[in-house]
Amino acid sequence: MFQGLSDKLQETFKRLKGKGKLKEADVNEAMREVRVALLEADVNFKVVKDFVAKVKERSIGLDVLESLSPAQQVIKIVHEEMITLMGGATGKILIASKPPTVIMLIGLQGAGKTTHAAKLANMLNKQGKHPLLVACDIYRPAAIKQLQVLGEQLKLPVFSMGQESPVEIAKASLKHANSNGQDVVIIDTAGRLHINEELMGELRDIKTAVKPHEILLVVDAMTGQDAVNVAESFHKELGLDGVILTKLDGDTRGGAALSIKAVTGCTIKFAGMGEKMDAIEPFHPDRMASRILGMGDVLTLIEKA
Amino acid sequence: MAGFFAKLKEGLTKTRQNFVEKVEQVFTGRKKIDEDLYEELEEVLIRSDVGVTTSFELVERLRKEVKQRKLSEPSELTQVLQELIAELLGEEVQLNIAEQGPSIILIVGVNGVGKTTTIGKLANRFKNEGKRVILAAGDTFRAAAIDQLEVWGERCGVEVIKQKEGADPAAVAYDAVQAAKSRNIDVVIVDTAGRLHNKVNLMEELRKVKRVIEREIPGAPQEVLLVLDATTGQNALQQAKLFQEVAGVTGIVLTKLDGTAKGGVVLGIQGETRIPVKWIGIGEGMDDLRPFVPKDFAAALFGRADEEGER
Ligand SMILES: Nc1nc2c(ncn2[C@@H]2O[C@H](COP(=O)(O)OP(=O)(O)OP(=O)(O)O)[C@@H](O)[C@H]2O)c(=O)[nH]1
Ligand SMILES: Nc1nc2c(ncn2[C@@H]2O[C@H](COP(=O)(O)OP(=O)(O)OP(=O)(O)O)[C@@H](O)[C@H]2O)c(=O)[nH]1
Ligand SMILES: [Mg+2]
Ligand SMILES: [Mg+2]
């Protein structure tokens, strides 16, 4: 399907003989193919519309070059626009001037919050920090135990207070960190739907109580069209500082990345690449763009041209 | 017990308005059936994760029906389209349960979709039907996965067969099957670790679990249920194909339909694999599992849940 985009665009532009400028009609046809490719990669419908409009604008009137076919030129534009859209600083946690730095992970059920709380702790620990993991998921069966097991594996401390209210646990964890020399506090929260008002309220209360430096939304890279609704709601309610895109070790195209960045403007900071504790990487917009288009090789060729 | 639609409705209140309005516009807000209508309809389908190919196909079929039935009123189309979708989804399919001896249900799927929770819900259901149930803690990999299943076991009053973390999942399945045979158990539900379908060795491990079950009881496992998260986009197609190849999936459980995602991707899956959807998950509680009713799902896909009655 996706190797397809390049082929289909070649096909579309085949009629173009010799040099000249790309006409609107040619471009329109090409944009149809681009649109389908993006939708099949799970880029949100509305995002696709705006995105295609932008690419179209840049493509019309383009000089057909000797070195690149029109198809390659259009793909190059698509790729560039994607990188611009998803770009920005990545892979950094903002460390507070006065410790502890408070990080809070939020998101839908099963996205990978608990796993990534532990991965982040591990990463920061390797950078010389002393993280404290905080178990604020009092709902899911064995959620606290899950965090404890991960903490044990990493030999990092986990703060828990059983089924106490999450706001109280979060507050107490800061005190605990202060008196134990822990300079980063990572709060794991329960998975929740963005439309669950009660549970969204709980997150707001935790936020008010501990004023996190980083509120990170954890999103499954396999998410479909709904990614924008989810990200928009969490962003509106809490004000996100960044996103962690998980399960990128799968074979999903990951169009959700583009959608989320487009609607919230939040940078995607990290990519989750597996279940192991070291499977976390800074997010790379250029790789993601190639992935969404499903055409790493084609792009390398274009870049060389 | 809150009905399927009541629950969906609860979940959808925020986005529904907008969505219903859109659909209403497509079908009733215009005087004739024209190209614009078909285009907008396509949009509605794609937004529900139905996917481009299947959406195109459905709209094509609708065009044919319109011609054949000589329809001219846009308002008549909702019904026709719902029929087409329900037809694509097939009939309601019951779980396959052995006439005699234990039935083994193997639960598979990628990470975090809701396998363990679904097992808790299923166990609760079977228990309420008076069946004797045990669970097998076949996820020996994820941190506290066994503890999680045990909590569910306690909630439903069902025993959990387990080994230590890191044990061979096939060995756990073996233990559970033996226990079922010797103790006159009706249903064994086997949990497995979440695994991405593109990970070859993890898929091989799953094949082995299934082989052990097949060897111990002829005709088992009676069901291999693939759990899919309704929020998943087009990747679900890959999941369905590869899990079917490796484990011979007999049914789908579509979870998290209490969110705003529509789970339209199962339409594409139907087209390509014919695996029937058997259950839907609509929450995190023990009672939040419902049989899948194609007709109702087709209606919900269009945000028309509010017009249907309770189940
Ligand atoms: N393959 C893969 N699996 C992952 C990744 N991140 C998390 N997982 C797995 O996804 C599943 C869910 O992860 P959790 O960390 O429990 O997710 P959660 O968001 O805390 O879930 P809830 O607390 O239930 O909302 C587990 O099986 C994890 O091992 C990743 O990057 N790649
Ligand atoms: N809202 C909602 N949440 C659900 C539903 N089913 C499961 N969940 C939640 O999704 C999260 C993951 O569920 P699990 O049952 O642990 O998923 P799993 O597939 O066993 O996960 P792994 O074993 O880590 O691969 C938990 O927080 C569940 O409570 C559902 O139908 N609706
Ligand atoms: Mg968790
Ligand atoms: Mg599980």
XYZ file of C-alpha atoms and ligand atoms in Angstrom:
682
model
C 0.000 0.000 0.000
C 2.666 2.492 0.996
C 5.540 1.467 -1.233
C 2.575 2.317 -3.294
C 2.569 6.067 -2.774
C 5.761 6.571 -4.715
C 4.591 4.270 -7.513
C 1.193 5.860 -7.678
C 2.656 9.324 -7.873
C 5.019 8.179 -10.642
C 1.965 6.877 -12.441
C 0.080 10.130 -11.887
C 2.856 12.239 -13.314
C 3.710 9.896 -16.168
C 1.805 12.005 -18.620
C 4.030 14.947 -17.859
C 6.555 15.021 -20.631
C 9.714 17.060 -20.489
C 10.176 20.116 -18.395
C 7.724 22.762 -17.350
C 5.761 23.717 -14.325
C 3.389 21.458 -12.372
C -0.178 22.420 -13.182
C -2.987 22.473 -10.691
C -4.758 19.552 -12.358
C -1.674 17.329 -12.111
C -1.160 18.289 -8.529
C -4.796 17.656 -7.608
C -4.523 14.123 -8.797
C -1.326 13.611 -6.850
C -2.904 15.053 -3.721
C -5.619 12.434 -3.850
C -2.943 9.762 -3.531
C -1.212 11.628 -0.735
C -4.509 11.962 1.100
C -5.246 8.251 0.912
C -1.756 7.343 2.072
C -2.032 9.609 5.100
C -5.491 8.361 6.042
C -4.345 4.770 5.805
C -1.514 5.725 8.146
C -4.127 6.918 10.690
C -3.434 10.609 10.334
C -6.591 12.370 11.455
C -9.077 13.351 8.802
C -9.035 17.065 9.558
C -5.282 17.151 9.900
C -4.976 15.485 6.504
C -7.155 18.167 4.932
C -5.045 21.058 6.192
C -1.822 19.258 5.545
C -2.685 18.371 1.965
C -3.745 21.956 1.299
C -0.343 23.154 2.394
C 1.531 20.609 0.298
C -0.635 21.450 -2.670
C 0.140 25.127 -2.381
C 3.853 24.411 -2.439
C 3.572 21.942 -5.305
C 1.658 23.991 -7.845
C 3.942 25.869 -10.150
C 6.909 23.770 -9.141
C 9.585 23.540 -11.811
C 10.031 19.992 -12.950
C 13.674 19.287 -12.374
C 16.125 17.112 -14.224
C 17.383 15.411 -11.114
C 14.063 14.503 -9.528
C 10.852 13.230 -11.033
C 7.715 15.247 -10.159
C 6.634 12.353 -7.973
C 9.838 12.533 -6.012
C 9.546 16.267 -5.719
C 6.057 16.042 -4.267
C 7.117 13.339 -1.814
C 10.031 15.511 -0.784
C 7.646 18.369 -0.024
C 5.314 16.075 1.919
C 8.234 14.789 3.919
C 9.612 18.261 4.649
C 6.237 19.569 5.731
C 5.805 16.629 8.059
C 9.139 17.220 9.717
C 8.342 20.896 10.139
C 5.026 20.010 11.696
C 6.414 17.406 14.097
C 9.703 19.201 14.762
C 10.939 20.988 17.832
C 13.143 20.130 20.765
C 12.917 16.478 21.774
C 14.177 13.984 24.272
C 14.640 16.375 27.165
C 13.052 16.587 30.570
C 13.070 20.092 31.940
C 14.949 19.908 35.236
C 13.638 22.325 37.852
C 16.059 24.819 39.353
C 14.783 23.890 42.778
C 14.379 20.115 43.236
C 12.457 17.965 43.092
C 11.485 18.039 39.436
C 7.931 16.703 39.300
C 6.817 14.663 36.296
C 3.295 13.361 35.922
C 2.251 10.733 33.379
C -1.327 10.652 32.182
C -3.329 8.982 29.444
C -5.902 6.433 28.360
C -6.026 2.915 29.777
C -3.235 0.619 28.698
C -1.216 3.279 26.843
C 2.002 2.498 28.707
C 2.079 5.008 31.585
C 3.372 2.697 34.309
C 6.003 1.165 32.042
C 7.183 4.589 30.909
C 7.235 6.021 34.411
C 9.765 3.300 35.187
C 11.662 3.778 31.914
C 11.968 7.511 32.566
C 13.174 6.866 36.107
C 15.777 4.492 34.742
C 16.900 6.987 32.098
C 17.173 9.871 34.561
C 18.934 7.663 37.070
C 21.562 6.879 34.446
C 21.957 10.630 33.947
C 22.891 10.941 37.615
C 19.497 11.834 39.059
C 17.772 10.218 42.019
C 14.206 9.530 40.967
C 11.266 8.514 43.120
C 8.408 6.601 41.507
C 4.971 7.381 42.901
C 2.044 4.965 42.701
C -1.107 7.068 42.235
C -3.137 4.439 40.373
C -5.395 3.177 43.120
C -7.981 1.673 40.759
C -6.480 -0.869 38.412
C -5.963 -4.293 39.958
C -2.316 -4.697 41.006
C -1.244 -1.346 39.527
C 0.742 -0.476 42.635
C 2.379 -3.882 42.628
C 3.298 -3.444 38.976
C 5.177 -0.230 39.745
C 6.809 -1.834 42.783
C 8.053 -4.775 40.729
C 9.515 -2.417 38.137
C 11.116 -0.295 40.866
C 12.659 -3.418 42.348
C 14.040 -4.462 38.964
C 15.657 -1.047 38.606
C 16.631 -0.796 42.267
C 14.789 2.501 42.482
C 12.457 3.577 45.290
C 8.667 3.468 44.862
C 6.378 5.551 47.037
C 2.901 4.181 47.732
C 0.135 4.606 50.286
C -2.258 1.876 49.240
C -5.725 3.030 48.228
C -5.349 6.474 49.789
C -6.588 9.367 47.642
C -4.215 10.036 44.722
C -3.997 13.728 45.605
C -2.822 12.886 49.116
C -0.342 10.332 47.810
C 1.109 12.839 45.368
C 1.431 15.511 48.056
C 3.052 13.132 50.524
C 5.479 11.898 47.883
C 6.982 15.379 47.520
C 7.677 15.557 51.235
C 9.133 12.088 51.106
C 11.394 13.035 48.195
C 12.564 16.180 49.953
C 13.544 14.393 53.106
C 15.198 11.502 51.255
C 17.288 13.432 48.774
C 15.311 12.392 45.721
C 15.496 15.108 43.088
C 12.964 13.772 40.563
C 9.429 12.634 41.375
C 7.620 10.619 38.726
C 3.901 10.202 39.297
C 2.112 7.245 37.682
C -1.624 7.852 37.373
C -4.500 5.521 36.559
C -5.608 5.175 32.952
C -8.782 7.139 32.262
C -11.023 8.196 29.449
C -10.744 11.826 28.415
C -14.528 12.092 28.752
C -14.619 10.877 32.346
C -15.212 14.137 34.161
C -14.711 12.795 37.638
C -11.343 11.261 36.868
C -10.212 14.243 34.823
C -11.057 16.338 37.874
C -8.793 14.124 39.948
C -5.892 14.872 37.611
C -6.576 18.594 37.894
C -6.493 18.264 41.670
C -3.163 16.438 41.593
C -1.845 19.130 39.300
C -2.948 21.885 41.662
C -1.492 20.070 44.633
C 1.973 19.275 43.290
C 2.450 21.686 40.351
C 4.266 19.269 38.041
C 7.053 20.651 35.869
C 6.208 18.182 33.168
C 2.786 16.757 32.446
C 3.350 14.125 29.800
C 0.574 12.463 27.836
C 1.321 8.828 27.085
C -0.189 7.748 23.758
C -0.230 4.387 22.038
C 1.257 4.799 18.549
C -1.402 2.457 17.147
C -4.198 4.921 17.965
C -6.493 5.759 15.086
C -8.671 8.752 14.236
C -9.611 9.336 17.867
C -6.084 10.406 18.841
C -6.956 14.062 18.284
C -10.020 13.983 20.547
C -7.999 12.337 23.278
C -5.022 14.671 23.019
C -7.193 17.765 22.682
C -9.215 16.910 25.806
C -6.210 16.127 27.976
C -4.469 19.256 26.738
C -7.462 21.467 27.393
C -8.012 20.087 30.882
C -4.423 19.956 32.047
C -2.096 21.779 29.712
C 0.352 19.213 28.409
C 4.093 19.783 28.346
C 4.826 16.932 26.029
C 3.914 13.508 24.696
C 5.407 10.028 24.920
C 4.511 7.879 21.929
C 4.613 4.211 22.881
C 4.735 0.805 21.190
C 6.641 2.099 18.196
C 8.402 -1.257 18.112
C 5.287 -2.488 16.338
C 4.575 -2.094 12.638
C 2.042 0.709 12.925
C 2.527 3.705 10.635
C 1.914 5.932 13.611
C -0.057 8.730 11.983
C -1.306 9.629 15.454
C 2.016 11.418 15.958
C 1.234 13.912 13.233
C -2.348 14.369 14.403
C -1.459 15.008 18.024
C 1.259 17.473 17.224
C -1.013 19.289 14.792
C -3.917 19.737 17.217
C -2.102 20.345 20.503
C 1.183 21.801 19.335
C 2.864 19.764 22.062
C 6.202 18.243 21.231
C 6.537 14.515 21.202
C 9.493 14.063 23.506
C 10.053 10.336 23.679
C 9.344 7.181 21.741
C 8.669 3.888 23.526
C 10.310 1.039 21.647
C 9.558 -2.034 23.702
C 8.646 -3.508 27.052
C 12.168 -3.519 28.461
C 13.301 -0.773 30.789
C 15.837 0.711 28.361
C 13.439 0.801 25.410
C 12.946 4.559 25.359
C 14.436 7.002 22.844
C 14.229 10.664 21.995
C 11.553 11.160 19.340
C 12.877 11.785 15.814
C 10.480 13.751 13.582
C 12.387 12.839 10.415
C 12.222 9.108 11.088
C 8.581 9.419 12.007
C 7.804 11.226 8.754
C 9.436 8.454 6.729
C 7.596 5.889 8.776
C 4.187 7.464 8.254
C 4.903 7.553 4.541
C 6.302 4.034 4.727
C 9.166 4.911 2.478
C 12.531 5.138 4.193
C 14.464 3.972 1.146
C 12.775 6.209 -1.354
C 13.545 9.187 0.826
C 17.201 8.359 1.199
C 17.390 8.339 -2.565
C 15.677 11.693 -2.810
C 17.884 13.212 -0.175
C 20.954 12.193 -2.137
C 19.664 13.723 -5.342
C -27.465 -3.088 34.648
C -26.833 -0.220 32.288
C -27.544 -1.246 28.715
C -25.080 -1.116 25.900
C -26.508 2.052 24.509
C -27.032 3.799 27.793
C -23.356 3.254 28.472
C -22.295 4.286 25.012
C -24.502 7.297 25.279
C -22.921 8.278 28.540
C -19.562 8.065 26.875
C -20.544 9.835 23.752
C -22.445 12.822 25.104
C -19.618 15.230 24.406
C -18.745 14.291 20.887
C -22.114 12.978 19.914
C -23.831 16.234 19.249
C -21.336 17.322 16.748
C -21.203 13.912 15.146
C -24.923 13.309 14.973
C -25.409 16.718 13.492
C -22.914 15.868 10.820
C -24.593 12.599 9.984
C -27.978 14.228 10.015
C -26.617 16.761 7.613
C -25.349 14.077 5.331
C -28.646 12.263 5.159
C -31.424 14.646 5.961
C -30.009 18.099 5.497
C -30.221 17.870 1.757
C -32.849 17.395 -0.856
C -31.276 14.866 -3.131
C -28.782 12.050 -3.198
C -25.738 13.510 -4.890
C -21.959 13.226 -5.077
C -21.478 15.513 -2.086
C -23.566 13.210 0.016
C -21.489 10.188 -0.886
C -18.312 12.099 -0.223
C -19.419 13.246 3.199
C -20.530 9.763 4.034
C -17.102 8.491 3.183
C -15.728 11.053 5.583
C -17.981 9.857 8.403
C -16.792 6.298 7.854
C -13.123 7.173 7.686
C -13.446 9.188 10.879
C -14.708 6.048 12.593
C -11.516 4.210 11.574
C -13.286 2.132 8.945
C -10.316 2.767 6.643
C -10.202 4.141 3.125
C -10.632 0.904 1.205
C -13.597 -0.407 3.157
C -15.218 3.024 3.245
C -14.975 3.295 -0.533
C -16.412 -0.187 -0.880
C -19.337 0.526 1.417
C -20.188 3.711 -0.424
C -19.975 1.801 -3.724
C -22.423 -0.785 -2.412
C -24.715 1.951 -1.213
C -24.731 3.489 -4.688
C -25.778 0.130 -6.133
C -28.564 -0.262 -3.606
C -29.818 3.223 -4.339
C -30.049 2.336 -8.021
C -31.633 -1.038 -7.462
C -34.179 0.134 -4.935
C -34.716 3.342 -6.897
C -34.260 5.504 -3.821
C -34.281 9.257 -4.077
C -34.742 10.454 -0.513
C -31.498 11.013 1.378
C -33.316 10.200 4.602
C -33.834 6.626 3.406
C -30.114 6.018 3.233
C -29.286 5.701 6.932
C -31.268 2.522 7.142
C -29.768 1.058 3.995
C -26.244 1.803 5.081
C -26.816 0.328 8.500
C -28.122 -2.779 6.802
C -25.034 -2.977 4.613
C -22.744 -2.625 7.592
C -24.661 -5.156 9.654
C -24.495 -7.522 6.681
C -20.742 -7.053 6.426
C -20.419 -7.826 10.129
C -22.455 -10.995 9.771
C -24.736 -12.686 12.228
C -24.369 -12.642 15.956
C -22.084 -15.579 16.778
C -22.243 -17.463 20.054
C -19.217 -18.780 21.880
C -18.280 -22.310 21.023
C -18.546 -24.383 24.187
C -17.760 -28.095 24.366
C -20.728 -30.393 24.905
C -18.739 -32.457 27.302
C -15.616 -31.846 29.326
C -13.796 -28.572 29.748
C -13.821 -25.796 27.152
C -10.576 -23.899 26.823
C -10.634 -20.228 25.865
C -7.293 -18.735 24.887
C -7.043 -14.943 25.058
C -4.513 -13.197 22.803
C -3.625 -9.693 21.628
C -1.102 -6.868 21.624
C -0.034 -5.001 24.766
C -2.533 -3.191 26.937
C -5.690 -3.844 24.911
C -7.656 -5.335 27.795
C -6.994 -9.079 27.758
C -6.726 -9.634 31.490
C -9.719 -7.410 32.236
C -11.807 -9.213 29.624
C -10.906 -12.513 31.279
C -12.213 -11.175 34.583
C -15.439 -10.115 32.909
C -15.866 -13.437 31.090
C -15.173 -15.418 34.243
C -17.820 -13.415 36.020
C -20.309 -14.154 33.261
C -19.656 -17.883 33.186
C -19.766 -18.010 36.950
C -23.176 -16.334 36.930
C -24.359 -18.929 34.428
C -23.471 -21.556 36.998
C -20.375 -22.835 35.241
C -17.245 -24.023 36.987
C -14.409 -21.790 35.885
C -10.656 -21.588 36.393
C -8.160 -19.054 35.059
C -4.615 -19.692 33.867
C -2.001 -17.013 34.548
C -0.205 -17.402 31.227
C 1.292 -13.908 31.318
C 4.463 -14.732 33.194
C 6.309 -11.787 31.694
C 4.736 -8.431 32.564
C 5.337 -7.002 36.014
C 2.515 -8.040 38.378
C 0.428 -9.568 35.588
C -0.173 -12.640 37.752
C -1.249 -10.493 40.717
C -3.646 -8.609 38.459
C -5.319 -11.839 37.336
C -5.478 -13.029 40.931
C -7.382 -9.899 41.933
C -9.897 -10.712 39.217
C -10.024 -14.316 40.415
C -10.886 -13.126 43.894
C -13.499 -10.701 42.619
C -15.362 -13.458 40.799
C -14.577 -16.249 43.209
C -12.605 -18.226 40.648
C -9.358 -20.088 41.144
C -6.202 -19.019 39.322
C -3.656 -21.616 38.210
C -0.206 -20.050 38.208
C 3.516 -20.534 38.331
C 6.271 -18.061 39.112
C 7.008 -14.932 37.094
C 9.251 -15.901 34.204
C 7.855 -19.448 33.964
C 7.033 -21.055 30.619
C 3.493 -19.969 29.648
C 2.912 -23.305 27.904
C 3.633 -25.073 31.197
C 1.052 -22.909 32.973
C -1.503 -23.728 30.291
C -0.671 -27.419 30.690
C -1.207 -27.251 34.464
C -4.542 -25.511 33.990
C -5.789 -28.051 31.462
C -4.794 -30.926 33.738
C -6.541 -29.272 36.669
C -9.657 -28.793 34.552
C -9.706 -32.438 33.486
C -9.277 -33.811 36.966
C -11.675 -31.420 38.658
C -14.630 -31.431 36.349
C -14.218 -27.815 35.285
C -16.436 -26.358 32.541
C -14.387 -23.424 31.328
C -10.666 -22.604 31.467
C -9.683 -19.106 30.391
C -6.003 -18.721 29.572
C -4.376 -15.289 29.870
C -1.322 -14.545 27.740
C 1.225 -11.734 27.778
C 0.591 -8.843 25.434
C 2.733 -9.227 22.337
C 3.112 -7.247 19.177
C 2.247 -9.372 16.173
C 5.496 -8.482 14.402
C 7.651 -10.102 17.082
C 8.442 -13.504 15.688
C 9.703 -15.273 18.808
C 6.801 -14.064 20.934
C 4.378 -15.311 18.307
C 6.174 -18.663 18.299
C 5.729 -18.813 22.059
C 2.003 -18.342 21.546
C 1.925 -21.120 18.956
C 3.481 -23.388 21.536
C 0.871 -22.516 24.176
C -1.851 -23.382 21.712
C -0.175 -26.651 20.708
C -0.013 -27.807 24.303
C -3.729 -27.171 24.728
C -4.543 -28.970 21.460
C -2.497 -31.958 22.493
C -4.133 -32.326 25.889
C -7.766 -32.059 24.840
C -9.009 -32.972 21.359
C -10.970 -30.075 19.892
C -9.494 -27.543 22.279
C -9.052 -24.631 22.464
C -12.726 -24.146 21.700
C -12.134 -20.419 21.317
C -9.100 -18.269 20.591
C -10.264 -14.728 21.215
C -8.298 -11.793 19.892
C -8.743 -8.698 22.023
C -8.681 -5.436 20.063
C -8.727 -1.940 21.509
C -11.458 0.117 19.788
C -9.119 3.112 19.803
C -6.749 1.312 17.450
C -6.495 2.507 13.898
C -5.600 0.596 10.765
C -2.894 -1.439 12.519
C -5.671 -3.616 13.919
C -5.892 -5.245 10.482
C -2.309 -6.437 10.746
C -2.981 -7.640 14.267
C -5.969 -9.678 13.142
C -4.153 -11.230 10.197
C -1.021 -12.251 12.058
C -2.724 -13.533 15.190
C -5.069 -15.513 12.990
C -2.143 -17.022 11.124
C -0.331 -18.054 14.287
C -3.127 -18.879 16.693
C -6.206 -19.464 14.528
C -8.356 -16.731 16.022
C -12.044 -17.701 16.299
C -13.455 -14.409 17.528
C -12.755 -10.813 18.414
C -13.420 -8.918 21.635
C -13.586 -5.186 20.938
C -12.754 -3.279 24.125
C -12.907 0.317 25.330
C -16.012 1.189 23.352
C -17.006 3.416 26.266
C -14.540 6.006 24.949
C -15.180 8.162 21.923
C -13.478 5.829 19.448
C -15.892 3.903 17.270
C -13.906 0.774 16.550
C -14.843 1.014 12.877
C -11.685 -0.868 12.004
C -13.506 -4.141 12.656
C -15.409 -3.544 9.410
C -12.186 -3.773 7.446
C -11.183 -6.827 9.429
C -14.460 -8.498 8.547
C -13.832 -7.843 4.891
C -10.381 -9.376 5.004
C -10.514 -12.136 7.612
C -14.139 -12.951 8.388
C -13.334 -13.309 12.092
C -16.605 -12.574 13.901
C -16.723 -10.032 16.707
C -18.181 -11.827 19.718
C -17.981 -9.423 22.633
C -17.542 -5.764 23.332
C -15.986 -4.141 26.389
C -17.602 -0.953 27.648
C -15.785 -0.217 30.884
C -13.368 -1.439 33.503
C -15.911 -3.108 35.759
C -16.825 -6.755 36.040
C -20.180 -6.272 34.286
C -18.888 -4.163 31.431
C -18.939 -6.867 28.785
C -21.726 -7.301 26.247
C -22.421 -9.699 23.414
C -21.737 -8.046 20.081
C -24.878 -7.229 18.113
C -23.980 -6.253 14.537
C -27.137 -4.209 13.985
C -26.612 -2.153 17.123
C -22.971 -1.630 16.361
C -23.808 -0.383 12.894
C -26.167 2.148 14.457
C -23.629 3.236 17.062
C -21.051 3.784 14.354
C -23.262 6.610 13.177
C -23.756 8.072 16.601
C -27.383 7.070 16.495
C -27.254 5.203 19.766
C -29.667 7.676 21.296
C -32.448 6.543 19.048
C -32.227 2.884 19.896
C -33.742 1.202 22.872
C -32.014 -0.487 25.736
C -30.845 -4.033 25.416
N 5.809 -3.432 22.772
C 5.688 -2.446 23.657
N 4.919 -2.623 24.734
C 4.820 -1.616 25.615
C 5.475 -0.379 25.455
N 5.145 0.395 26.514
C 4.332 -0.333 27.302
N 4.126 -1.555 26.767
C 3.275 -2.649 27.256
O 1.938 -2.199 27.187
C 1.165 -2.775 28.229
C 0.496 -1.677 29.028
O 1.512 -0.912 29.670
P 1.278 -0.212 31.065
O 2.529 0.529 31.398
O 0.727 -1.157 32.051
O 0.161 0.838 30.618
P -0.649 1.861 31.525
O -0.886 3.040 30.677
O 0.045 2.051 32.810
O -1.996 1.045 31.738
P -3.177 1.366 32.803
O -2.489 1.717 34.075
O -3.965 0.122 32.856
O -3.928 2.495 32.211
C 2.120 -3.626 29.024
O 2.043 -4.952 28.520
C 3.472 -3.040 28.697
O 4.500 -3.992 28.832
C 6.287 -0.198 24.279
O 6.882 0.848 24.018
N 6.350 -1.269 23.421
N -12.478 2.145 29.527
C -12.185 0.847 29.387
N -11.028 0.385 29.892
C -10.760 -0.925 29.750
C -11.637 -1.816 29.095
N -11.069 -3.049 29.120
C -9.882 -2.917 29.774
N -9.686 -1.640 30.167
C -8.532 -1.060 30.878
O -7.415 -1.111 30.021
C -6.223 -1.283 30.755
C -5.463 -2.482 30.248
O -6.227 -3.638 30.523
P -5.575 -5.065 30.740
O -6.686 -6.019 30.938
O -4.513 -5.010 31.760
O -4.934 -5.271 29.306
P -4.010 -6.456 28.810
O -4.300 -6.645 27.374
O -4.153 -7.630 29.701
O -2.557 -5.798 28.998
P -1.130 -6.528 28.951
O -1.301 -7.821 29.662
O -0.216 -5.573 29.635
O -0.813 -6.698 27.510
C -6.653 -1.406 32.217
O -6.534 -0.140 32.822
C -8.112 -1.811 32.122
O -8.849 -1.405 33.243
C -12.868 -1.294 28.556
O -13.689 -1.979 27.940
N -13.074 0.046 28.735
Mg -0.624 1.839 34.769
Mg -2.740 -8.736 30.764
